[in-house]
XYZ file of C-alpha atoms in Angstrom:
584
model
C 68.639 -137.722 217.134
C 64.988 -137.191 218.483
C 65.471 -134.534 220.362
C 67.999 -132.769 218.270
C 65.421 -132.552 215.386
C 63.095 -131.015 218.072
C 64.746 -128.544 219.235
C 65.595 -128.001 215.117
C 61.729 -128.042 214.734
C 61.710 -124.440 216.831
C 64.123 -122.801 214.356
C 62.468 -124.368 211.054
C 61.647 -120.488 210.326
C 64.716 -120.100 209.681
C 65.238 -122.905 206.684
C 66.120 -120.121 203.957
C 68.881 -118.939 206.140
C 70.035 -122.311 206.415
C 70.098 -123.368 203.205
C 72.168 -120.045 202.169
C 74.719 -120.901 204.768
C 75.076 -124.449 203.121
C 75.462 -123.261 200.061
C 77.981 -120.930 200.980
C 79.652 -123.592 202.639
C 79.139 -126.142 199.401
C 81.205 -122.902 197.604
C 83.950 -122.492 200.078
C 84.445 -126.489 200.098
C 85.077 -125.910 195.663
C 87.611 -123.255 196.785
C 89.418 -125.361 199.054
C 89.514 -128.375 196.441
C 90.680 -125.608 193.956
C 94.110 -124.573 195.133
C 95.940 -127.894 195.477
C 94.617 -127.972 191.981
C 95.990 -124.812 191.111
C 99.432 -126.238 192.832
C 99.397 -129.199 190.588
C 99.124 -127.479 187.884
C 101.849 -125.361 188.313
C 104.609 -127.872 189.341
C 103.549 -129.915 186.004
C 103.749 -126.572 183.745
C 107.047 -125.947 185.539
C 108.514 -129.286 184.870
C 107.405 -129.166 181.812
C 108.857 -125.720 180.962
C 112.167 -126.829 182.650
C 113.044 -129.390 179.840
C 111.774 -126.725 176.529
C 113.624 -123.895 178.547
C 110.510 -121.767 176.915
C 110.842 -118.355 178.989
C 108.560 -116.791 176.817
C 105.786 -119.327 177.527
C 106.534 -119.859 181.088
C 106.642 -116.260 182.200
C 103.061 -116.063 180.326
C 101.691 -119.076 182.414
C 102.769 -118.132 185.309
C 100.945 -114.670 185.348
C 97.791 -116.800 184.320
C 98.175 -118.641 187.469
C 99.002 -115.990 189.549
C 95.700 -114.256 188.266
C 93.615 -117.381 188.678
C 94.885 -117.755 192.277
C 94.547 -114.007 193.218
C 90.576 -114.313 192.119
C 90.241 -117.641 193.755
C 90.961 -116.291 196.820
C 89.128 -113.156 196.454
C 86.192 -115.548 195.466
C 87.069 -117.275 198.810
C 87.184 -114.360 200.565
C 83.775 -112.719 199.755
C 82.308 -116.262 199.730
C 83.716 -116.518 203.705
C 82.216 -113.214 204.796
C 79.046 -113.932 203.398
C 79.257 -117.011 204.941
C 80.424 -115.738 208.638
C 77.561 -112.950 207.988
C 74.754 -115.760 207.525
C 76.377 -117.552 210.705
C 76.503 -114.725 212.971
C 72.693 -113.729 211.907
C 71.891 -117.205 212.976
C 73.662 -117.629 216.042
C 72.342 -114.232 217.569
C 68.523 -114.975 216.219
C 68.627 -118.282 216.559
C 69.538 -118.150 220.312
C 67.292 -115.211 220.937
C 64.015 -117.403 219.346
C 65.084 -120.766 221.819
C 65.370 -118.743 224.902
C 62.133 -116.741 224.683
C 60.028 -120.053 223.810
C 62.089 -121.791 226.732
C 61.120 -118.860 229.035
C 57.613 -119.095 227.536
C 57.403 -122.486 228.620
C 58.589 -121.609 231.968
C 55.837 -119.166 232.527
C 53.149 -121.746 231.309
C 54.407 -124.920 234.083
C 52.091 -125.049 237.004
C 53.052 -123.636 240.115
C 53.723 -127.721 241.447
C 56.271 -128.174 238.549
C 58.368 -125.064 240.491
C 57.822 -127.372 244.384
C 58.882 -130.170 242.643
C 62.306 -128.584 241.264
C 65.505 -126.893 242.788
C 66.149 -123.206 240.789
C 69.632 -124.428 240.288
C 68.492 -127.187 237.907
C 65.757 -125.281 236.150
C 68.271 -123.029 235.472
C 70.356 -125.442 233.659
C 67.936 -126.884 231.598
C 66.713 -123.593 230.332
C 70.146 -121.846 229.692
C 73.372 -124.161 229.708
C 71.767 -126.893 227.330
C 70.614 -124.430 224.992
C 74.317 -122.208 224.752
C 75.295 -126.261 223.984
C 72.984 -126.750 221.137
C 73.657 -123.363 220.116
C 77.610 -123.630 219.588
C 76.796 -127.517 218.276
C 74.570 -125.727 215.192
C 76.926 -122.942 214.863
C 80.028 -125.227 214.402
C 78.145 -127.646 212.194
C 76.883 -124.877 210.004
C 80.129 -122.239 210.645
C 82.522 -125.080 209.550
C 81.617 -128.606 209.353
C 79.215 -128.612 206.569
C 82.337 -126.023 204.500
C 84.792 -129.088 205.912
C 82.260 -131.835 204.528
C 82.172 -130.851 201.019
C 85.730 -130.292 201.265
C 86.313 -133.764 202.044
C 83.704 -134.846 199.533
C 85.289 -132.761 196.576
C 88.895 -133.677 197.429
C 87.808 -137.697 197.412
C 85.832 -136.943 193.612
C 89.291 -135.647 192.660
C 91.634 -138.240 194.338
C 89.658 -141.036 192.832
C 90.184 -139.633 189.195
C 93.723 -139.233 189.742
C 94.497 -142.667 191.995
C 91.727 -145.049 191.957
C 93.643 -146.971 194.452
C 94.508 -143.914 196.522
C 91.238 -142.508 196.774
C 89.797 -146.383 197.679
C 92.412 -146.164 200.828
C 91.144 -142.953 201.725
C 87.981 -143.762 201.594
C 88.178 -146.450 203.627
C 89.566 -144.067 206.181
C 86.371 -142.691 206.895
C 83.873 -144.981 207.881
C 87.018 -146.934 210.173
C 87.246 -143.166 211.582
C 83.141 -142.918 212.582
C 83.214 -146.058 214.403
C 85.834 -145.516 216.192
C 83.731 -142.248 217.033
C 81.007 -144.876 217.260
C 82.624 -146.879 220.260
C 83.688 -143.670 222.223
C 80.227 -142.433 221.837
C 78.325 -145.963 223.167
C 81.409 -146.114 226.297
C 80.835 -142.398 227.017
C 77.142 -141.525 226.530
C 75.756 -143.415 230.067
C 78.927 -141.169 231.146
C 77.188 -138.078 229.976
C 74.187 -138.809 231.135
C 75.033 -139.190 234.492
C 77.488 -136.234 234.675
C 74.579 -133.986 233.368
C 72.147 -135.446 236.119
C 75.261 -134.369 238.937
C 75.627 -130.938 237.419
C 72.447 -130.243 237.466
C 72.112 -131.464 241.183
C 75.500 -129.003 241.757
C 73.850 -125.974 240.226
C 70.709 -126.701 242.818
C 72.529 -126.962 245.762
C 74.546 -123.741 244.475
C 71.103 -121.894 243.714
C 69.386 -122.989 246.805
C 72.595 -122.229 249.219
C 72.923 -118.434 247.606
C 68.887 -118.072 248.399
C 69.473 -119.136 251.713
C 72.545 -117.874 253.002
C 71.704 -116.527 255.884
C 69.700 -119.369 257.027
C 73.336 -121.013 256.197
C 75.564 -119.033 258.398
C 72.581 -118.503 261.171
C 73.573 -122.271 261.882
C 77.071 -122.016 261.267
C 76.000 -124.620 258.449
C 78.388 -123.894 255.882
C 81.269 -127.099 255.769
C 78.332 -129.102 255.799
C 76.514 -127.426 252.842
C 80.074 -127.297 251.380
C 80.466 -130.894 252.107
C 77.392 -132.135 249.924
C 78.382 -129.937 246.465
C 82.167 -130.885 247.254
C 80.737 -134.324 246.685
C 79.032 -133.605 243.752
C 81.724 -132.121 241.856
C 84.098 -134.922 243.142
C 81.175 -137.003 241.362
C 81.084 -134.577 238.445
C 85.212 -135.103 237.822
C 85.235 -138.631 238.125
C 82.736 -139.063 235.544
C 84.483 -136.262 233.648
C 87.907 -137.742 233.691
C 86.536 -141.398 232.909
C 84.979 -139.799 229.766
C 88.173 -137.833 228.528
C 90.618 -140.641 228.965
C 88.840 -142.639 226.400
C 88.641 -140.037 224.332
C 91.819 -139.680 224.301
C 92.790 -143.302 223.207
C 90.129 -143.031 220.515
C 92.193 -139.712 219.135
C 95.228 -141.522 219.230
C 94.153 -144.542 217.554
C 92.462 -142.040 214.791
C 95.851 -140.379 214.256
C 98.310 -143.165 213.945
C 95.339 -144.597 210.852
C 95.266 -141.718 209.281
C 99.546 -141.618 209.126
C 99.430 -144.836 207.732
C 96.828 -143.851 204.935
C 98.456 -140.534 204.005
C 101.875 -142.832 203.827
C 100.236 -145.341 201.624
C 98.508 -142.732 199.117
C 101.465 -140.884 198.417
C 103.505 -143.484 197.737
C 101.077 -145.080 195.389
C 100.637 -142.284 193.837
C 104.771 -142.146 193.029
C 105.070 -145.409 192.207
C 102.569 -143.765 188.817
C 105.352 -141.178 188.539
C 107.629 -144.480 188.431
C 105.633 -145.961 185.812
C 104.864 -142.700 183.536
C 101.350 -143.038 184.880
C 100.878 -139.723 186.560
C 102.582 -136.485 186.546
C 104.941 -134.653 189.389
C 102.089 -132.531 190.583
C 99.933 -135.698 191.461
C 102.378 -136.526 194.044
C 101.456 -132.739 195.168
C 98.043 -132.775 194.645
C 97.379 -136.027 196.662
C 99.485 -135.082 199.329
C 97.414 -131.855 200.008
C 94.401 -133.753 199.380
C 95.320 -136.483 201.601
C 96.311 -134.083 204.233
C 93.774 -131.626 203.845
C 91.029 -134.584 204.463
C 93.101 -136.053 207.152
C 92.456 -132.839 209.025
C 88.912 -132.467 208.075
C 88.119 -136.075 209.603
C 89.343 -135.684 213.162
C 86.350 -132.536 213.601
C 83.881 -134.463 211.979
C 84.348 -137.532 213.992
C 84.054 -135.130 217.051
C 81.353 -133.887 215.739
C 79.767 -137.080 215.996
C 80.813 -138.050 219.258
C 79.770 -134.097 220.268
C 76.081 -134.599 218.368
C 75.623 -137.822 220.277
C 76.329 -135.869 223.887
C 73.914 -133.352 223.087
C 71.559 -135.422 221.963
C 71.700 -136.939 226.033
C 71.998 -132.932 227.215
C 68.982 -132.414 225.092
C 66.907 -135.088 227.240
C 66.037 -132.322 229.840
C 65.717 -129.310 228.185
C 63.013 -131.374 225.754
C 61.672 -133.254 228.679
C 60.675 -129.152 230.005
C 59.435 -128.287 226.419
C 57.020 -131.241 226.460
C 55.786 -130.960 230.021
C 52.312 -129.640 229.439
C 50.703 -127.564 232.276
C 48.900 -129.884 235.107
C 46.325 -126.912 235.052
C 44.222 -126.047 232.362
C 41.387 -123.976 231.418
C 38.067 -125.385 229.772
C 38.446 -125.305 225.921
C 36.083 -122.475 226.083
C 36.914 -120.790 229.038
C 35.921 -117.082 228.887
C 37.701 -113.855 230.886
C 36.003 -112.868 234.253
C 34.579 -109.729 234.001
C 33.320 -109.446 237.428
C 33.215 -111.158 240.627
C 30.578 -111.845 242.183
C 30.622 -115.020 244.452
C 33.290 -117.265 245.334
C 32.147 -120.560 246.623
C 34.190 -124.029 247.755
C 31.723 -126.880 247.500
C 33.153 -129.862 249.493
C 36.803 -129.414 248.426
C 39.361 -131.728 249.223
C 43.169 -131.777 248.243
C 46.977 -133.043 248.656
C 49.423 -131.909 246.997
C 51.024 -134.401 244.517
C 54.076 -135.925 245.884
C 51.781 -136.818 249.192
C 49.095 -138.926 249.873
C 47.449 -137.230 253.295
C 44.953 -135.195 252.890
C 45.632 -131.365 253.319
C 41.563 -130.064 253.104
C 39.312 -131.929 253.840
C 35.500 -131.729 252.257
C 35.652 -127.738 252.863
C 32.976 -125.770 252.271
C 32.082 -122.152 251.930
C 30.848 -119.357 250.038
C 31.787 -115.574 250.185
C 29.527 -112.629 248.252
C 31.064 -109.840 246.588
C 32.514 -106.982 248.999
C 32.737 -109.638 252.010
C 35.716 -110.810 254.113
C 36.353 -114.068 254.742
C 38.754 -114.854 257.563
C 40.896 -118.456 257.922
C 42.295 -118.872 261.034
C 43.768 -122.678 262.555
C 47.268 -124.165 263.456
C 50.092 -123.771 261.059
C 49.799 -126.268 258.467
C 45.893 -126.804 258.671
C 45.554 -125.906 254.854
C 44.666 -121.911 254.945
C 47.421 -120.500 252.307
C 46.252 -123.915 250.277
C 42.788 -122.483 249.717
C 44.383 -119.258 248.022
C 46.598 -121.941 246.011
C 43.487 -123.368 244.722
C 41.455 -120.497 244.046
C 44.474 -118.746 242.036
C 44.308 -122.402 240.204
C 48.057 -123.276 241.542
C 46.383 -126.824 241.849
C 43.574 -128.462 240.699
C 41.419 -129.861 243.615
C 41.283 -133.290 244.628
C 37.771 -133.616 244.892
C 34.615 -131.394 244.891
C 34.361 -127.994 243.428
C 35.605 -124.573 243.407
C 32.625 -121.726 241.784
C 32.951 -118.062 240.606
C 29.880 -116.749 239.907
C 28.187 -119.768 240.713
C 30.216 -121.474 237.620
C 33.166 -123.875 237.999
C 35.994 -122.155 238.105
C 37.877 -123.404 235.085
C 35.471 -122.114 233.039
C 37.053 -118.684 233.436
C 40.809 -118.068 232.048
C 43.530 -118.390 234.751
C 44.828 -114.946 233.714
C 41.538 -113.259 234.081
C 41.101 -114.491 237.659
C 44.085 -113.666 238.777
C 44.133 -110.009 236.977
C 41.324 -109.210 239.409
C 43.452 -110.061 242.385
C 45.805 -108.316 244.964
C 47.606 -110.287 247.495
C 50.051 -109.072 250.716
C 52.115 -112.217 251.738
C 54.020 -112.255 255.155
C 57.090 -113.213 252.521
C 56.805 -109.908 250.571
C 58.413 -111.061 246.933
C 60.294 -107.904 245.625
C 62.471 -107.894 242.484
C 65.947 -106.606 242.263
C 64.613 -103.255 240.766
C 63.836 -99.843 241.895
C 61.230 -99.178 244.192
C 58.783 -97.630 241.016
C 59.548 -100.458 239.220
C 58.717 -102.842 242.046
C 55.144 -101.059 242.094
C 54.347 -101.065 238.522
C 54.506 -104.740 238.785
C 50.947 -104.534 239.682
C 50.285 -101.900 236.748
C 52.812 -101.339 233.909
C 51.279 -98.209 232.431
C 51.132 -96.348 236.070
C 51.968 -92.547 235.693
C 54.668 -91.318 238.645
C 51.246 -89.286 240.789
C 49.550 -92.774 240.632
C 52.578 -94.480 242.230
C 52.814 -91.749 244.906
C 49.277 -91.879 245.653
C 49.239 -95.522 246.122
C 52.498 -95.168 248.163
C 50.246 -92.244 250.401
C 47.545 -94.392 250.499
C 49.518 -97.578 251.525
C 51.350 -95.064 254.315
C 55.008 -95.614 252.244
C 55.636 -92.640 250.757
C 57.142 -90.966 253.866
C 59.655 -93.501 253.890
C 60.428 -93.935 250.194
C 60.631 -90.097 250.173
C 64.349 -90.824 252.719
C 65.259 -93.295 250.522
C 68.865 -92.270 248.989
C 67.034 -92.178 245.721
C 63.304 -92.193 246.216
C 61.338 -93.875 243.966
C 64.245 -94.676 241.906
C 66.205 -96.766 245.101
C 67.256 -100.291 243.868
C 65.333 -102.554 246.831
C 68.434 -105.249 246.418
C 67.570 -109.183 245.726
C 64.196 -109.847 247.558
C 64.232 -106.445 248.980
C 66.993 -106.960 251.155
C 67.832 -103.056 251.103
C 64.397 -102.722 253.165
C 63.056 -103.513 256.382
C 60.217 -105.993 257.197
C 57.674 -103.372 257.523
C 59.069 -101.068 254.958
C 58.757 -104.141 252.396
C 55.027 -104.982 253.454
C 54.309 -101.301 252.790
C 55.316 -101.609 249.371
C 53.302 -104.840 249.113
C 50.504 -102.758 250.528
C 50.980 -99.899 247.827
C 51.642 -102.220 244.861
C 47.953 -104.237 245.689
C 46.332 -100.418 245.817
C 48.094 -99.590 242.772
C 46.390 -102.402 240.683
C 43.121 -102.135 242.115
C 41.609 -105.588 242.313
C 37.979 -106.632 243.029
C 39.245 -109.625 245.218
C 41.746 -108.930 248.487
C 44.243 -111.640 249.747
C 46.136 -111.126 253.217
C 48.285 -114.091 254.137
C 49.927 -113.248 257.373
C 50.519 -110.188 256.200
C 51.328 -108.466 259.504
C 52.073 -111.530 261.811
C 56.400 -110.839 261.336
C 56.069 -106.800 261.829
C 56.939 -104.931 265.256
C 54.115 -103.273 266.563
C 54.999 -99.937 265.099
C 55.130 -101.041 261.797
C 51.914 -103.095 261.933
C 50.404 -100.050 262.422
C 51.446 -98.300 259.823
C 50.698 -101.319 257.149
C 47.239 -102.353 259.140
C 46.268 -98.758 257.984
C 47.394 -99.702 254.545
C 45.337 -102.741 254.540
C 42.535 -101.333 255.994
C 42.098 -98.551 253.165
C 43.056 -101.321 250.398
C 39.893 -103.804 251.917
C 37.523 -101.090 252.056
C 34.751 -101.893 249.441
C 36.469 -104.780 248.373
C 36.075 -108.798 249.082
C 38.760 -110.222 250.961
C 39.860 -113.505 252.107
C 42.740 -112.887 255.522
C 44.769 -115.292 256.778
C 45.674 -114.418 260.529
C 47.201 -115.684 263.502
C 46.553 -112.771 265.503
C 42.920 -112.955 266.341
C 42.801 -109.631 267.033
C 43.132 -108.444 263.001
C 40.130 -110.722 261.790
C 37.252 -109.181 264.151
C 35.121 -107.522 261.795
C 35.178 -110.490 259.017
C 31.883 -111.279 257.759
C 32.403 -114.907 258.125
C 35.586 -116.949 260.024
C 36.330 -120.022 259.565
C 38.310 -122.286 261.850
C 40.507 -125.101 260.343
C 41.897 -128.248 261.977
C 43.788 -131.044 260.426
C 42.646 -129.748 257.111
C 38.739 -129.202 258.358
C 36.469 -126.571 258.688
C 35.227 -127.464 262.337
C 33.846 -123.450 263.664
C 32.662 -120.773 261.629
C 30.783 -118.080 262.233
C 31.735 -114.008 263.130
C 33.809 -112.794 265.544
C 31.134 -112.325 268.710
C 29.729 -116.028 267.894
C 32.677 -117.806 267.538
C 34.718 -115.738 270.582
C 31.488 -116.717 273.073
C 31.572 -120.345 272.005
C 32.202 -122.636 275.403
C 34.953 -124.906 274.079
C 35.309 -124.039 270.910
C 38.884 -123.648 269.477
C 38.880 -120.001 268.407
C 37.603 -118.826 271.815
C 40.331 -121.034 273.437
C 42.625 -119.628 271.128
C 41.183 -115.858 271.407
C 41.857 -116.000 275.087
C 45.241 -117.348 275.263
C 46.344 -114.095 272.943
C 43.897 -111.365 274.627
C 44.424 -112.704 278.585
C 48.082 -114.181 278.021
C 49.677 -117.398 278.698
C 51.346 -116.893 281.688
C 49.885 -117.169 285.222
């Protein structure tokens, strides 16, 4: 039950609510134990009345009766809206207060925790266990607990009418929770495993709707198809296994609880026999009887239900108690300004892998500088930015701001003073204003449009169906490449940062559009320190300092004119292949 109490721990704020929902349900369970009560009482005052043939009398009971039920069931009525009021209230606040602190935790996970994972399966530990524990404490607290006092109250009054009928019915229960206690121990490593394929399902399902195009570029659908047909094939199986013997165990719990119903009543009539007990025992016991018999089969599933979540828990918990692997100093203070940003001997690789990805690099770039990285793909450029926005906590050596290790300044802070155009633009399903108030919430409609001017984007938005207010589609996919990097552009202007990141931000664009955003860029860099990440030579001439990267080294740097004029050096080899061409 560990990590049912934990996730209980989140919602202890709500312990007064609680306990007025179990009360209410402790007062519905009196009013259920009442009216077989009420029926007893009548079939004894009517046999009764039968052999005096007192009219009089019985017409005056009667209406008693008939009062006392009417206001027990208005008593149950006002009792079960209060109760379904209290339940509701929960169920909405309850599941509102889980998801937010579940999508809190998300936000706080390091970047690696989000490389490590498929969507799909993120997904489902965030949402689907949670709507489980959700309807698991609203049925325990909706009906079980009013069903458990029930049971409880109708066993008190059994036992003072039958001794030996209330024993057998007793007995019934704890036969009844182990037989919930077997299914549970045969299905559990069921459960487990079914929860580990679903989860691998929804992955496969996330990851194949992100990259459907990729998908049918390769005609790669029946095999994609293929691998989550074979997970849900996995998924039934397990399924199946798990409901047969649940089955069995319902049967077996029916055909006992026959038998003890059977063997109450009739005890009970054998004290009618004997003058020990009145007509309306036999009544009262069979209601009883029945009425627990009924109550039992949801509380066994309730155990056998409690004991699945508590293995559907395992994941969701297991993302509550991951703890961020990057954290600020204890002490760690906001950066005001930048100043400096300096690598001393960094090296890295990334978790899961043991080869090295930098390599002892070294450098250090002064306020309103550019810094250009230029190398083969995979040489560790877009790893630098990963480190300096604190993605990933280096290896070995350090990273400085201001001359100060960098976790000594808040991650927020850091990256509050920083604007970054990626070759992969990331735009949200919203409108185009929306999109660029990303960078700055509080942005008035002329600041948008200047940034948009500035960023050369506002003649296009401006032909948008819409304008401003055009929904871009899922990652944008209602723009084109350069009309996306233009937005990108405008959204970095709009926010204003001290420090300038450009990975590859042109390299996919036609040469029209690269125009268009390299004006953009250029009016966004100006004043500003920069760090660009380039392929094409050609955009990093007038950095301050370049440096050239090669299996994860730093192995040239210098400006443009040094570097391009170096006699076998790997820029100027690489400078000549794109400014004199390949082909001869």
């Amino acid at each position: 039950m560990k990590n049912i109490w934990r996730m209980l721990a989140l919602v202890a704020n709500f312990k007064w609510w609680l306990l007025g929902t179990v009360l209410a349900d402790g007062l519905l369970g009196l009013t259920n134990i009442a009216s077989p009560y009420l029926f007893k009482y009548i079939v004894d005052q009517a046999s009764q009345l039968g052999h005096q043939l007192n009219t009089q009398h019985l017409g005056a009971t009667a209406l008693a009766v008939l009062a006392l039920l009417l206001a027990l069931r208005i008593l149950t009525a006002i009792t079960d809206y209060i109760q379904d009021s209290l339940d509701n209230f929960l169920f909405v606040a309850i599941s509102r207060q889980l998801r937010l602190r579940l999508f809190e935790q998300l936000m706080q996970l390091s970047v690696d925790y989000y490389e490590r994972n498929r969507v799909g399966d993120i997904m489902d530990r965030a949402s689907g266990n949670i709507g489980q524990f959700i309807g698991w404490l609203n049925g325990l607290i909706g009906s079980t607990l009013m069903q458990l006092f029930s049971m409880i109250f109708g066993l008190i009054v059994i036992f003072h009418t039958n001794w030996l009928a209330g024993l057998i019915v007793a007995l019934l229960l704890p036969i009844n929770f182990g037989i919930s206690l077997l299914a549970t121990r045969r299905t559990r490593p069921l459960m487990r495993q079914a929860q580990t394929v679903f989860g691998q399902a929804q992955g496969v399902m996330a990851e194949s709707i992100g990259q459907l195009s990729t998908i049918r570029s390769f005609g790669a659908e029946p095999q994609v198809y293929q691998t989550f047909r074979r997970l849900a094939d996995d998924w039934q199986r397990l399924g199946l296994t798990r409901f047969r013997f649940g089955r069995l165990m319902r049967m077996l719990r029916e055909l006992l609880q026959a038998l003890v119903l059977t063997a109450a009543v009739g005890l009970t009539f054998l004290q009618v026999m004997h003058g020990q007990a009145t007509p309306g025992d036999i009544i009262l016991v069979l209601l009883l009887v029945n009425q627990i018999a009924g109550y039992i089969r949801p509380l066994a599933m309730l155990t056998q239900q409690t004991s699945e979540l508590e293995v559907t828990l395992e994941r969701t918990v297991e993302l509550l108690d991951m703890q961020p692997t990057v954290i600020d100093d204890a002490d760690a203070r906001p950066l005001e300004q930048l100043e400096s940003i300096e690598f001393r001997g960094v090296s890295f690789h990334y978790p899961e892998h043991k080869a090295l990805v930098l390599n002892k690099v070294s450098f250090k770039l002064m306020a309103g500088q550019t810094l250009a990285l230029v190398g083969p793909s995979g040489v560790g450029k877009t790893t630098i930015t990963k480190l300096l926005l604190r993605f990933y906590e280096p290896t070995a050596g350090q990273i400085l701001i201001n001359d100060r290790p960098v976790s000594t300044f808040t991650q927020a802070s850091i990256r509050q003073h920083l604007g970054m155009v990626m070759q992969d633009v990331a735009l949200f399903n919203e409108t185009v204003a929306e999109n660029l108030r990303f960078a700055r919430p509080d942005a008035s409609d002329q600041q948008l449009r200047a940034a948009a001017q500035a960023a050369h984007a506002d003649a296009f938005i401006a032909k948008l169906a819409d304008g401003y207010g055009t929904m871009v589609g899922e990652r944008g996919v209602k723009l084109s490449g350069g009309e996306k990097q233009r937005v990108a552009v405008a959204r970095a202007i709009l926010r204003d940062p001290q420090l300038i990141v450009l990975d590859e931000a042109t390299s996919a664009l036609d040469s029209e559009s690269e125009h268009h955003v390299q004006a953009g860029l250029q009016r966004l860099m100006r004043g500003r320190t920069a760090i660009v990440i380039a392929h094409r030579l050609s955009t990093v001439r007038q950095a301050d300092q370049i440096l050239v990267l090669q299996r994860g080294r730093v192995i040239e740097r210098g400006t443009h004119a040094e570097l391009a004029d170096t006699a076998g050096g790997l820029y100027a080899r690489l400078f000549k292949l794109q400014t004199e061409g390949v082909l001869s």
